[in-house]
Tab-separated table of C-alpha atoms in Angstrom:
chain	number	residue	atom	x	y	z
A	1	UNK	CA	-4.047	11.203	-7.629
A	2	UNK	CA	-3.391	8.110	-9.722
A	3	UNK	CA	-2.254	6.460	-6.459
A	4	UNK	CA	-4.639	7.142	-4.297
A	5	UNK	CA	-7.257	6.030	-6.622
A	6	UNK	CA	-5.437	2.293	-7.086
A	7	UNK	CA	-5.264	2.181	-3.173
A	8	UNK	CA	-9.250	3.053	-3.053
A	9	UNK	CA	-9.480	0.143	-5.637
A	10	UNK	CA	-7.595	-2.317	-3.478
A	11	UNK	CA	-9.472	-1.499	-0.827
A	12	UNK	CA	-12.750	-1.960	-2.100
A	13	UNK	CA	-14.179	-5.829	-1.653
A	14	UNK	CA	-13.989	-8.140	-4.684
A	15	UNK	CA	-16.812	-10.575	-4.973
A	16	UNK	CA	-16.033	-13.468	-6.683
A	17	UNK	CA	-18.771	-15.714	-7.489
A	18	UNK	CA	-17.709	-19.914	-6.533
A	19	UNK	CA	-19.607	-22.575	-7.522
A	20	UNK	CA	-20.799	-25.438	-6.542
A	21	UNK	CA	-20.983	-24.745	-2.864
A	22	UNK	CA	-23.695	-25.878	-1.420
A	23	UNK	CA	-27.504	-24.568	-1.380
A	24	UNK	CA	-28.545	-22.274	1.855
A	25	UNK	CA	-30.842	-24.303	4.307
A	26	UNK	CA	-30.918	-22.089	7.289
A	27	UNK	CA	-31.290	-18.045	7.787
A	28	UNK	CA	-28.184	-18.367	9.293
A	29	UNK	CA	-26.498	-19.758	5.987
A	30	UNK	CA	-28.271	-16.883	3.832
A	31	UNK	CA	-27.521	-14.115	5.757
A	32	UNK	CA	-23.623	-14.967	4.471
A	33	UNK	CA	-24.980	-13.800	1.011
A	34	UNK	CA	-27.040	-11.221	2.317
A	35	UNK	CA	-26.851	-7.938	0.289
A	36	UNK	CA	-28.042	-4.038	1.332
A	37	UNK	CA	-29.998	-2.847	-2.107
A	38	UNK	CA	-31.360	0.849	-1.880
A	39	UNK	CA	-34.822	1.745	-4.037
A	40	UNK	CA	-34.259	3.593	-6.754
A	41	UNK	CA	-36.379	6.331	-6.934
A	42	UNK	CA	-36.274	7.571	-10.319
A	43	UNK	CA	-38.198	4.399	-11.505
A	44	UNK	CA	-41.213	4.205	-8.846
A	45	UNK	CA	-43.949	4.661	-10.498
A	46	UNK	CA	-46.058	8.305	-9.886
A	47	UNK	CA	-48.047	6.663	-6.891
A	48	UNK	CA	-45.278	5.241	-4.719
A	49	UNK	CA	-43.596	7.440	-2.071
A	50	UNK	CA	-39.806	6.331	-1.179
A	51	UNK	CA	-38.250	7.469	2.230
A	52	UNK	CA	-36.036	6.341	4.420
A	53	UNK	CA	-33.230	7.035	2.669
A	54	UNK	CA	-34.636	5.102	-0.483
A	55	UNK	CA	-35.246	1.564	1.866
A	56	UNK	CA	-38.960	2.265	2.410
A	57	UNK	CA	-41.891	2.383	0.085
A	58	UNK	CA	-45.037	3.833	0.773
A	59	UNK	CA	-48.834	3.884	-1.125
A	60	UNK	CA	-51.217	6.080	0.163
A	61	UNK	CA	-54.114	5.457	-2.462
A	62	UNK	CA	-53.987	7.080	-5.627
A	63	UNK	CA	-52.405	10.505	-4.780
A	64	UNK	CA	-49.575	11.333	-7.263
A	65	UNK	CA	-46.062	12.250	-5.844
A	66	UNK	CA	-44.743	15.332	-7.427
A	67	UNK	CA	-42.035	13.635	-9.308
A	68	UNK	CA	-40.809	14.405	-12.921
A	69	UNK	CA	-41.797	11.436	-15.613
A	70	UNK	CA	-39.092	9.644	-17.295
A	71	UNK	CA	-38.587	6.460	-19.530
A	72	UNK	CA	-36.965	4.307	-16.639
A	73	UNK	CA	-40.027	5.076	-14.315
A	74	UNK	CA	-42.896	2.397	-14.409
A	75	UNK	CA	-45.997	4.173	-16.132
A	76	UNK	CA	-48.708	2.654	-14.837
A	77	UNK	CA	-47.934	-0.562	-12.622
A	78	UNK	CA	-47.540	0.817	-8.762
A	79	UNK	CA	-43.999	-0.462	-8.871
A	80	UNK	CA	-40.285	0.530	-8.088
A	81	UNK	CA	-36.881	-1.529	-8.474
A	82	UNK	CA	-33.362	-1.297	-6.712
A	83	UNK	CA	-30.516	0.511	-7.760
A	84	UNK	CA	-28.466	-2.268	-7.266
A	85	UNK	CA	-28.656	-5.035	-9.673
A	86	UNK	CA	-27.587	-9.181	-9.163
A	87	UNK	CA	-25.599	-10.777	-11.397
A	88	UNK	CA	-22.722	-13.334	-11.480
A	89	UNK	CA	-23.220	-13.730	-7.956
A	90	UNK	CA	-25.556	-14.573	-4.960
A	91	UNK	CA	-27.979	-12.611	-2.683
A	92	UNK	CA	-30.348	-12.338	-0.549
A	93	UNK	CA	-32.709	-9.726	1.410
A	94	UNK	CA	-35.565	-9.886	3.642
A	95	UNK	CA	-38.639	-7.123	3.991
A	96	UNK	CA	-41.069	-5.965	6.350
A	97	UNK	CA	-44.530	-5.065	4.644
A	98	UNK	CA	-48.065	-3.937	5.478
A	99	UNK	CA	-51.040	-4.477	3.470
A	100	UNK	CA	-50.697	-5.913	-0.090
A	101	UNK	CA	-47.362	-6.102	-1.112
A	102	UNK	CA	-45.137	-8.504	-3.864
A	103	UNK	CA	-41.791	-8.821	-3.521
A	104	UNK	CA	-39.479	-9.877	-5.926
A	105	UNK	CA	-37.317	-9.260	-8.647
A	106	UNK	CA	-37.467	-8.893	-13.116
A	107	UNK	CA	-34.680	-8.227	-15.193
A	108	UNK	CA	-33.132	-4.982	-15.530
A	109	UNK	CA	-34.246	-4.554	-19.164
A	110	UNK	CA	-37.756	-5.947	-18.509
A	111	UNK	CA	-40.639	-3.201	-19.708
A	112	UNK	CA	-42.192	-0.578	-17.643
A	113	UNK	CA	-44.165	1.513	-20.133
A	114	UNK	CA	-47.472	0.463	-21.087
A	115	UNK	CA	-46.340	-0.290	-24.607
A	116	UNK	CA	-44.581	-2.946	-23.312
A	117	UNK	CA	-47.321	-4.869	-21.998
A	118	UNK	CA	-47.855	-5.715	-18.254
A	119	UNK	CA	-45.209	-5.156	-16.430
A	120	UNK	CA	-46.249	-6.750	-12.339
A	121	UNK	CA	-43.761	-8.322	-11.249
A	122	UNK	CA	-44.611	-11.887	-12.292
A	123	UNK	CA	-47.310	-10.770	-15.183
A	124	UNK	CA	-44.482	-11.443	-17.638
A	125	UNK	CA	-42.079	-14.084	-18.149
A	126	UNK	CA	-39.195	-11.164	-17.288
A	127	UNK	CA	-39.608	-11.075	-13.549
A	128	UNK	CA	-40.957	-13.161	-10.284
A	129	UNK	CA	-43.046	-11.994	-7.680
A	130	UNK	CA	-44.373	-13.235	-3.708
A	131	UNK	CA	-47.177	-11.931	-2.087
A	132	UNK	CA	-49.918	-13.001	0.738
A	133	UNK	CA	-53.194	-12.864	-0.732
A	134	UNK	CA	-55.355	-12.097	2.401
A	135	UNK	CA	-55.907	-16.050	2.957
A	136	UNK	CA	-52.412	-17.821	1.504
A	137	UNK	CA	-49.053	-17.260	0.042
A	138	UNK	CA	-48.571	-16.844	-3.905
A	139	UNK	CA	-45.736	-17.245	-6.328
A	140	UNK	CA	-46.346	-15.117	-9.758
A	141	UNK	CA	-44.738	-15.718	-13.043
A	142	UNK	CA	-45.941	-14.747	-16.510
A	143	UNK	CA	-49.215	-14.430	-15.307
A	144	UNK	CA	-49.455	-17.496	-14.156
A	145	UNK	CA	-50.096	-18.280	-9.992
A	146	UNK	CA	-49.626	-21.073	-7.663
A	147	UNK	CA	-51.392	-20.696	-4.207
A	148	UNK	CA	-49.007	-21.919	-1.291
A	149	UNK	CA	-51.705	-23.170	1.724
A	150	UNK	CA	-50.722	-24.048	5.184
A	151	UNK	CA	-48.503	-21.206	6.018
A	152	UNK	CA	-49.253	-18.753	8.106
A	153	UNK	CA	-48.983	-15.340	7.994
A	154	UNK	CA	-45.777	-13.343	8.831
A	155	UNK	CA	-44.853	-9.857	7.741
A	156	UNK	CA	-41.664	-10.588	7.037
A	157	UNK	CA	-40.774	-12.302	3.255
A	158	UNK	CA	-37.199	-13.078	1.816
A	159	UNK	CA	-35.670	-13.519	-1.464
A	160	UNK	CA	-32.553	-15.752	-2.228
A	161	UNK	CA	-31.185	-15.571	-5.993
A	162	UNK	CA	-28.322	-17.447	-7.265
A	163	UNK	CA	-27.676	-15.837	-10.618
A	164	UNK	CA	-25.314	-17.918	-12.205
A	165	UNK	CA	-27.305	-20.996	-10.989
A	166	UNK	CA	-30.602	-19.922	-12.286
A	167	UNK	CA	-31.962	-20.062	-8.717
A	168	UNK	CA	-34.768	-17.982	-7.071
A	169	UNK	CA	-36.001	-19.043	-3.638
A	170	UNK	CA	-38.589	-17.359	-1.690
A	171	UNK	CA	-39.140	-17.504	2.004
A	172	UNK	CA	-41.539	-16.538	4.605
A	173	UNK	CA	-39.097	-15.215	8.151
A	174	UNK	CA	-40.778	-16.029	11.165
A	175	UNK	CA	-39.837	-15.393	15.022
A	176	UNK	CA	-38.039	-12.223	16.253
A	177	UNK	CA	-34.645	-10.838	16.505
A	178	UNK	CA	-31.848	-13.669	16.676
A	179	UNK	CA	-34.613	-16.449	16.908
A	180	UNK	CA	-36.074	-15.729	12.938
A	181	UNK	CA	-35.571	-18.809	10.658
A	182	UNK	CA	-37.189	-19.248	7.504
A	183	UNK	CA	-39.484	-21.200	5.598
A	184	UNK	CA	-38.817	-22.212	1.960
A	185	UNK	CA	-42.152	-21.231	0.248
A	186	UNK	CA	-41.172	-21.791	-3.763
A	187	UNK	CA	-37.419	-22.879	-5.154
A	188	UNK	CA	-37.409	-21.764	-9.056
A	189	UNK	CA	-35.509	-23.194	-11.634
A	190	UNK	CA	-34.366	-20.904	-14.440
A	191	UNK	CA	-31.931	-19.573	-16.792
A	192	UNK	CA	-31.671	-15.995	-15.272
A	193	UNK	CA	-29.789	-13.910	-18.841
A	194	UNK	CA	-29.269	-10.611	-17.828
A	195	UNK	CA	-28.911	-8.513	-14.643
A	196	UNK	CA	-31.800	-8.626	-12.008
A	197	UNK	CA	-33.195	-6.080	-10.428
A	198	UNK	CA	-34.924	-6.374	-6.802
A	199	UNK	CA	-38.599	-4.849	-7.057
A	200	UNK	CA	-42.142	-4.334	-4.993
A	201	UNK	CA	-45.467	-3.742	-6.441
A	202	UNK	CA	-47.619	-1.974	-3.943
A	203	UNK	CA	-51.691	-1.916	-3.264
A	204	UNK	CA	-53.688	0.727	-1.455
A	205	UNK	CA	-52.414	1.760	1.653
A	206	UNK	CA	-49.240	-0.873	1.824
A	207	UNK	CA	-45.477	-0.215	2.401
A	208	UNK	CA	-42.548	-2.368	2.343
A	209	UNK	CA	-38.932	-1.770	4.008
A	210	UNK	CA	-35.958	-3.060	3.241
A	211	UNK	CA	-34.583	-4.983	5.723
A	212	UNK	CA	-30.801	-3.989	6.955
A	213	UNK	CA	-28.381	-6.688	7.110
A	214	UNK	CA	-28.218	-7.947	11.042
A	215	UNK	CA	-25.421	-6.981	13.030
């Protein structure tokens, strides 16, 4: 038993993080870091629906999904995070939405009761968040916004993070199939100090799907 489970170890991948290499410019660059994350369904909030086999999220309006309550659900935001969490290494991951969607990510210990405050992605300074408003891009962070003009529309948004670095990029992904290439919409800057956590806060009648890593 004890050997078969070292020879299920050395078979598993190791990722080591390296630094220093340089920065992603192209889709085809991030795609090298690109990283499957599955939504975790025991923290989506009461009015988020997860299917798919936990890659698509669903809002109807306010209809409640029979689900049990629990501390690591979010209590009131319309919210859910991944399972999968980044840290000391790099990833990135690209989603289709409809409607009013963020993407982004908050650290794995940021709050999700209401006794912790607000807890949108990018209403607190644990957690970053990209949506289109209806007329432009945004980029939220402790509660703060900065409108991004002069882009237009695409349903497709990606997120780049470089943990060790302190880097968060977000993109817009336009064109179809092998032809997508991005657009850098926001680089931040940060000191990222504990695991991160992928995450999507959904409006009426929006869903977002994870996007599987191209063949």
């Amino acid at each position: 038993m004890k050997s078969n489970k070292k020879q299920k170890a050395a078979a598993e991948p190791v990722s080591v993080y390296v630094p220093d290499i340089p920065e992603p410019t192209c889709r085809a660059e991030l795609i090298k870091h690109w990283k499957d994350f599955t939504l975790d369904n025991k923290t989506a909030n009461k009015m988020l629906w997860i299917s798919d086999g936990g890659s698509k999220v669903f809002r109807r309006t306010a209809e409640v999904c029979p689900v049990l309550d629990g501390t690591d659900r979010y209590e009131y935001s319309p919210q859910v995070v991944c399972k999968e969490s980044i840290w000391n290494t790099r990833a990135y991951w690209e989603v289709d939405y409809t409607g009013w969607a963020v993407t982004g990510a908050a650290y794995e210990g940021a709050g999700r009761r209401a006794s912790s405050g607000p807890s949108g992605l990018g209403e607190n300074d644990e957690s970053w968040g990209l949506c289109w408003s209806g007329t432009s891009y945004e980029i939220w962070y402790n509660s703060t916004n900065k409108n991004i003009h002069d882009v237009p529309y695409s349903s497709r948004m990606g997120v780049y993070i470089d943990q060790p670095a302190g880097i968060i990029n977000f993109y817009v992904v336009n064109g179809e199939g092998a032809e997508r290439e991005v657009q850098l919409l926001q680089k931040v800057n940060t000191t990222l100090k504990e695991k991160i956590l992928p995450g999507f806060w959904m409006g009426i009648e929006s869903s977002c799907t994870i996007v599987k890593r191209p063949e």
